[in-house]
């Protein structure tokens, strides 16, 4: 399973990259706004650290606007992926961009039919938002299972990025479902490392090691 980091914060990205657990990054306008710096500057900095896909999103609504933004964003780094909204205009743009060799990530997916349409259009990635579905009283993970099943049935190659992850159980469930990628907030990634029994075990082994070292 690939781990993407769902953040635009360079310090969080550097810390995770040092540990070798960042296969890519996803950003969105909300995450960029938190950094209080121009998007171009932030993305270029991320691209110095991460060689995997970096998703970048604009606010274009028409196909023409999305294509124009994509042209600009893809100049920033060779691994930039264009986030495209799951709309008719967005899907038109996906077909054109993918034909040109510019990778797309169809975002704000909330149903398997939307994922089917994005997959048929040839999107490199699709991003179903499971946390927002959970927040809305639906089981987000059911959507992941449905999409994986549908893609398997028809040999659709779009990579599924499990997005809007809120806690480590989401990552575990996504892995059990066989999703290829989870995009994980830094805080959630951090909480996946530890276990109190690991800490207690290390403490005990260290103490016992010290005892035998004196013999
Ligand atoms: C994914 O690409 C999005 O950036 C992100 O996962 C959205 O998550 P949120 O629902 O926590 O905003």
Short mmCIF file of C-alpha atoms and ligand atoms in Angstrom, two decimals:
data_model
loop_
_atom_site.label_atom_id
_atom_site.label_comp_id
_atom_site.label_asym_id
_atom_site.label_seq_id
_atom_site.Cartn_x
_atom_site.Cartn_y
_atom_site.Cartn_z
CA UNK A 1 0.00 0.00 0.00
CA UNK A 2 1.34 3.44 -0.90
CA UNK A 3 1.18 6.17 1.74
CA UNK A 4 0.55 9.69 0.47
CA UNK A 5 0.65 12.58 2.91
CA UNK A 6 -2.48 14.73 2.93
CA UNK A 7 -0.89 18.05 3.76
CA UNK A 8 0.83 21.08 2.24
CA UNK A 9 3.03 21.61 5.29
CA UNK A 10 6.66 21.19 4.31
CA UNK A 11 7.86 20.39 7.83
CA UNK A 12 5.34 17.54 8.17
CA UNK A 13 6.38 16.27 4.76
CA UNK A 14 10.11 16.43 5.54
CA UNK A 15 9.64 14.59 8.85
CA UNK A 16 7.69 11.74 7.22
CA UNK A 17 10.00 11.63 4.19
CA UNK A 18 13.02 11.12 6.47
CA UNK A 19 11.30 8.00 7.76
CA UNK A 20 10.76 6.75 4.22
CA UNK A 21 6.97 6.63 4.43
CA UNK A 22 5.95 9.21 1.83
CA UNK A 23 5.11 7.85 -1.60
CA UNK A 24 3.28 11.01 -2.68
CA UNK A 25 1.42 14.09 -1.45
CA UNK A 26 -2.11 15.40 -1.91
CA UNK A 27 -2.98 19.05 -1.43
CA UNK A 28 -6.17 21.01 -1.87
CA UNK A 29 -7.01 24.73 -1.65
CA UNK A 30 -7.89 24.41 2.06
CA UNK A 31 -4.56 22.77 2.90
CA UNK A 32 -2.66 25.36 0.82
CA UNK A 33 -4.54 28.25 2.50
CA UNK A 34 -3.32 27.01 5.91
CA UNK A 35 0.28 27.62 4.79
CA UNK A 36 -0.37 31.34 4.09
CA UNK A 37 2.09 31.30 1.19
CA UNK A 38 1.65 31.26 -2.60
CA UNK A 39 0.64 27.82 -3.90
CA UNK A 40 3.45 27.77 -6.49
CA UNK A 41 6.11 28.34 -3.83
CA UNK A 42 4.65 25.61 -1.57
CA UNK A 43 4.37 23.01 -4.34
CA UNK A 44 7.87 23.68 -5.66
CA UNK A 45 9.25 23.21 -2.16
CA UNK A 46 7.33 19.94 -1.71
CA UNK A 47 8.66 18.72 -5.07
CA UNK A 48 12.24 19.10 -3.81
CA UNK A 49 11.47 16.53 -1.09
CA UNK A 50 8.95 14.17 -2.70
CA UNK A 51 9.55 12.43 -6.01
CA UNK A 52 6.17 10.63 -6.06
CA UNK A 53 2.92 12.20 -7.32
CA UNK A 54 1.97 15.60 -5.86
CA UNK A 55 -1.68 16.51 -6.41
CA UNK A 56 -2.38 20.19 -7.03
CA UNK A 57 -5.84 21.75 -7.25
CA UNK A 58 -7.08 25.03 -8.68
CA UNK A 59 -10.54 26.55 -8.81
CA UNK A 60 -11.33 26.19 -12.52
CA UNK A 61 -14.88 25.12 -13.25
CA UNK A 62 -15.07 24.94 -17.04
CA UNK A 63 -13.00 22.49 -19.07
CA UNK A 64 -11.11 25.42 -20.56
CA UNK A 65 -10.28 26.89 -17.15
CA UNK A 66 -9.13 23.53 -15.80
CA UNK A 67 -6.88 22.98 -18.84
CA UNK A 68 -5.35 26.42 -18.43
CA UNK A 69 -4.60 25.82 -14.75
CA UNK A 70 -3.22 22.36 -15.53
CA UNK A 71 -0.85 23.81 -18.08
CA UNK A 72 0.50 26.22 -15.45
CA UNK A 73 0.66 23.72 -12.53
CA UNK A 74 2.40 21.05 -14.57
CA UNK A 75 5.29 23.46 -15.24
CA UNK A 76 6.08 23.60 -11.52
CA UNK A 77 7.46 20.05 -11.23
CA UNK A 78 7.45 16.89 -13.37
CA UNK A 79 5.56 14.92 -10.70
CA UNK A 80 2.63 17.32 -10.40
CA UNK A 81 -0.77 15.63 -10.80
CA UNK A 82 -3.78 17.81 -11.58
CA UNK A 83 -6.71 17.48 -9.22
CA UNK A 84 -9.91 17.78 -11.21
CA UNK A 85 -13.40 18.07 -9.71
CA UNK A 86 -15.90 15.28 -10.40
CA UNK A 87 -18.07 17.28 -12.81
CA UNK A 88 -18.93 16.96 -16.50
CA UNK A 89 -16.49 19.76 -17.34
CA UNK A 90 -13.87 18.15 -15.13
CA UNK A 91 -14.22 14.78 -16.86
CA UNK A 92 -13.91 16.46 -20.27
CA UNK A 93 -10.63 17.97 -19.05
CA UNK A 94 -9.44 14.60 -17.69
CA UNK A 95 -9.72 12.97 -21.15
CA UNK A 96 -7.75 15.78 -22.78
CA UNK A 97 -5.05 16.00 -20.10
CA UNK A 98 -4.47 12.24 -19.90
CA UNK A 99 -4.15 12.08 -23.71
CA UNK A 100 -1.45 14.77 -23.42
CA UNK A 101 0.35 12.72 -20.77
CA UNK A 102 -0.65 14.99 -17.87
CA UNK A 103 -1.83 12.87 -14.96
CA UNK A 104 -5.11 13.69 -13.24
CA UNK A 105 -6.67 12.91 -9.87
CA UNK A 106 -10.47 13.17 -9.90
CA UNK A 107 -11.43 14.56 -6.54
CA UNK A 108 -14.58 14.83 -4.43
CA UNK A 109 -15.82 11.35 -5.34
CA UNK A 110 -18.71 10.19 -3.20
CA UNK A 111 -20.23 7.34 -5.25
CA UNK A 112 -19.00 4.30 -7.14
CA UNK A 113 -20.76 5.53 -10.29
CA UNK A 114 -18.72 8.73 -10.15
CA UNK A 115 -15.56 6.61 -9.82
CA UNK A 116 -16.71 4.48 -12.78
CA UNK A 117 -17.11 7.59 -14.95
CA UNK A 118 -13.71 8.96 -13.87
CA UNK A 119 -12.10 5.56 -14.53
CA UNK A 120 -13.68 5.32 -18.00
CA UNK A 121 -12.30 8.77 -18.78
CA UNK A 122 -8.80 7.45 -18.04
CA UNK A 123 -8.02 9.33 -14.82
CA UNK A 124 -4.70 8.22 -13.35
CA UNK A 125 -6.12 8.56 -9.83
CA UNK A 126 -9.52 8.87 -8.18
CA UNK A 127 -10.08 10.24 -4.68
CA UNK A 128 -13.13 8.97 -2.78
CA UNK A 129 -13.57 10.99 0.44
CA UNK A 130 -14.49 8.50 3.13
CA UNK A 131 -14.33 10.71 6.25
CA UNK A 132 -16.80 13.19 4.81
CA UNK A 133 -19.19 10.31 4.04
CA UNK A 134 -18.84 9.03 7.63
CA UNK A 135 -19.52 12.58 8.86
CA UNK A 136 -22.68 12.50 6.76
CA UNK A 137 -23.97 9.24 8.27
CA UNK A 138 -22.83 6.86 5.50
CA UNK A 139 -20.14 4.18 5.82
CA UNK A 140 -17.30 5.66 3.76
CA UNK A 141 -15.37 2.39 3.59
CA UNK A 142 -18.28 0.69 1.77
CA UNK A 143 -17.58 3.09 -1.09
CA UNK A 144 -13.95 1.95 -1.28
CA UNK A 145 -15.00 -1.71 -1.46
CA UNK A 146 -17.56 -0.90 -4.18
CA UNK A 147 -15.06 1.05 -6.29
CA UNK A 148 -12.40 -1.66 -6.01
CA UNK A 149 -14.97 -4.28 -7.05
CA UNK A 150 -16.21 -2.25 -10.02
CA UNK A 151 -12.66 -1.48 -11.21
CA UNK A 152 -11.74 -5.17 -10.91
CA UNK A 153 -14.82 -6.22 -12.90
CA UNK A 154 -13.84 -4.01 -15.83
CA UNK A 155 -10.05 -3.90 -15.59
CA UNK A 156 -10.04 -0.15 -14.92
CA UNK A 157 -6.52 0.98 -14.09
CA UNK A 158 -7.16 4.27 -12.23
CA UNK A 159 -5.44 4.12 -8.86
CA UNK A 160 -7.78 4.55 -5.90
CA UNK A 161 -6.57 7.09 -3.32
CA UNK A 162 -8.53 6.64 -0.11
CA UNK A 163 -8.98 10.26 0.98
CA UNK A 164 -10.49 12.23 3.85
CA UNK A 165 -8.93 9.84 6.35
CA UNK A 166 -9.68 10.75 9.95
CA UNK A 167 -7.99 8.02 12.06
CA UNK A 168 -5.74 4.93 11.89
CA UNK A 169 -8.67 2.52 11.64
CA UNK A 170 -9.52 4.12 8.29
CA UNK A 171 -6.02 3.24 7.06
CA UNK A 172 -6.28 -0.31 8.35
CA UNK A 173 -9.71 -0.84 6.79
CA UNK A 174 -8.51 0.62 3.50
CA UNK A 175 -5.53 -1.76 3.54
CA UNK A 176 -7.81 -4.73 4.33
CA UNK A 177 -10.03 -3.73 1.41
CA UNK A 178 -6.93 -3.76 -0.83
CA UNK A 179 -6.86 -0.06 -1.73
CA UNK A 180 -3.61 0.87 -3.46
CA UNK A 181 -3.12 4.27 -1.82
CA UNK A 182 -4.20 6.04 1.37
CA UNK A 183 -3.63 9.77 1.67
CA UNK A 184 -3.04 10.33 5.35
CA UNK A 185 -2.92 13.48 7.50
CA UNK A 186 0.42 13.75 9.36
CA UNK A 187 -1.30 13.41 12.75
CA UNK A 188 -2.93 10.12 11.72
CA UNK A 189 0.34 8.81 10.28
CA UNK A 190 2.08 9.66 13.55
CA UNK A 191 -0.52 7.68 15.53
CA UNK A 192 0.14 4.58 13.40
CA UNK A 193 3.69 4.16 14.69
CA UNK A 194 3.35 3.54 18.37
CA UNK A 195 1.91 1.02 20.80
CA UNK A 196 2.24 1.14 24.63
CA UNK A 197 3.34 -2.52 24.65
CA UNK A 198 6.18 -1.66 22.24
CA UNK A 199 7.33 1.09 24.63
CA UNK A 200 7.02 -1.19 27.67
CA UNK A 201 8.86 -3.98 25.84
CA UNK A 202 11.74 -1.69 24.85
CA UNK A 203 12.06 -0.39 28.42
CA UNK A 204 12.20 -3.90 29.85
CA UNK A 205 14.72 -5.17 27.28
CA UNK A 206 16.93 -2.12 27.84
CA UNK A 207 16.91 -2.70 31.59
CA UNK A 208 17.71 -6.40 31.21
CA UNK A 209 20.42 -5.68 28.65
CA UNK A 210 22.07 -3.32 31.14
CA UNK A 211 22.01 -6.07 33.79
CA UNK A 212 23.86 -8.60 31.60
CA UNK A 213 26.28 -5.96 30.33
CA UNK A 214 27.62 -5.67 33.89
CA UNK A 215 28.37 -9.41 34.18
C1 LIG B 1 -7.76 14.52 -0.56
O1 LIG B 1 -7.15 14.64 -1.60
C2 LIG B 1 -8.21 15.67 0.24
O2 LIG B 1 -7.18 16.61 0.29
C3 LIG B 1 -8.52 15.33 1.67
O3 LIG B 1 -8.34 13.97 1.93
C4 LIG B 1 -9.80 15.89 2.17
O4 LIG B 1 -9.96 15.54 3.51
P1 LIG B 1 -10.93 16.29 4.52
O5 LIG B 1 -12.29 15.71 4.35
O6 LIG B 1 -10.36 15.96 5.87
O7 LIG B 1 -10.86 17.75 4.19
#
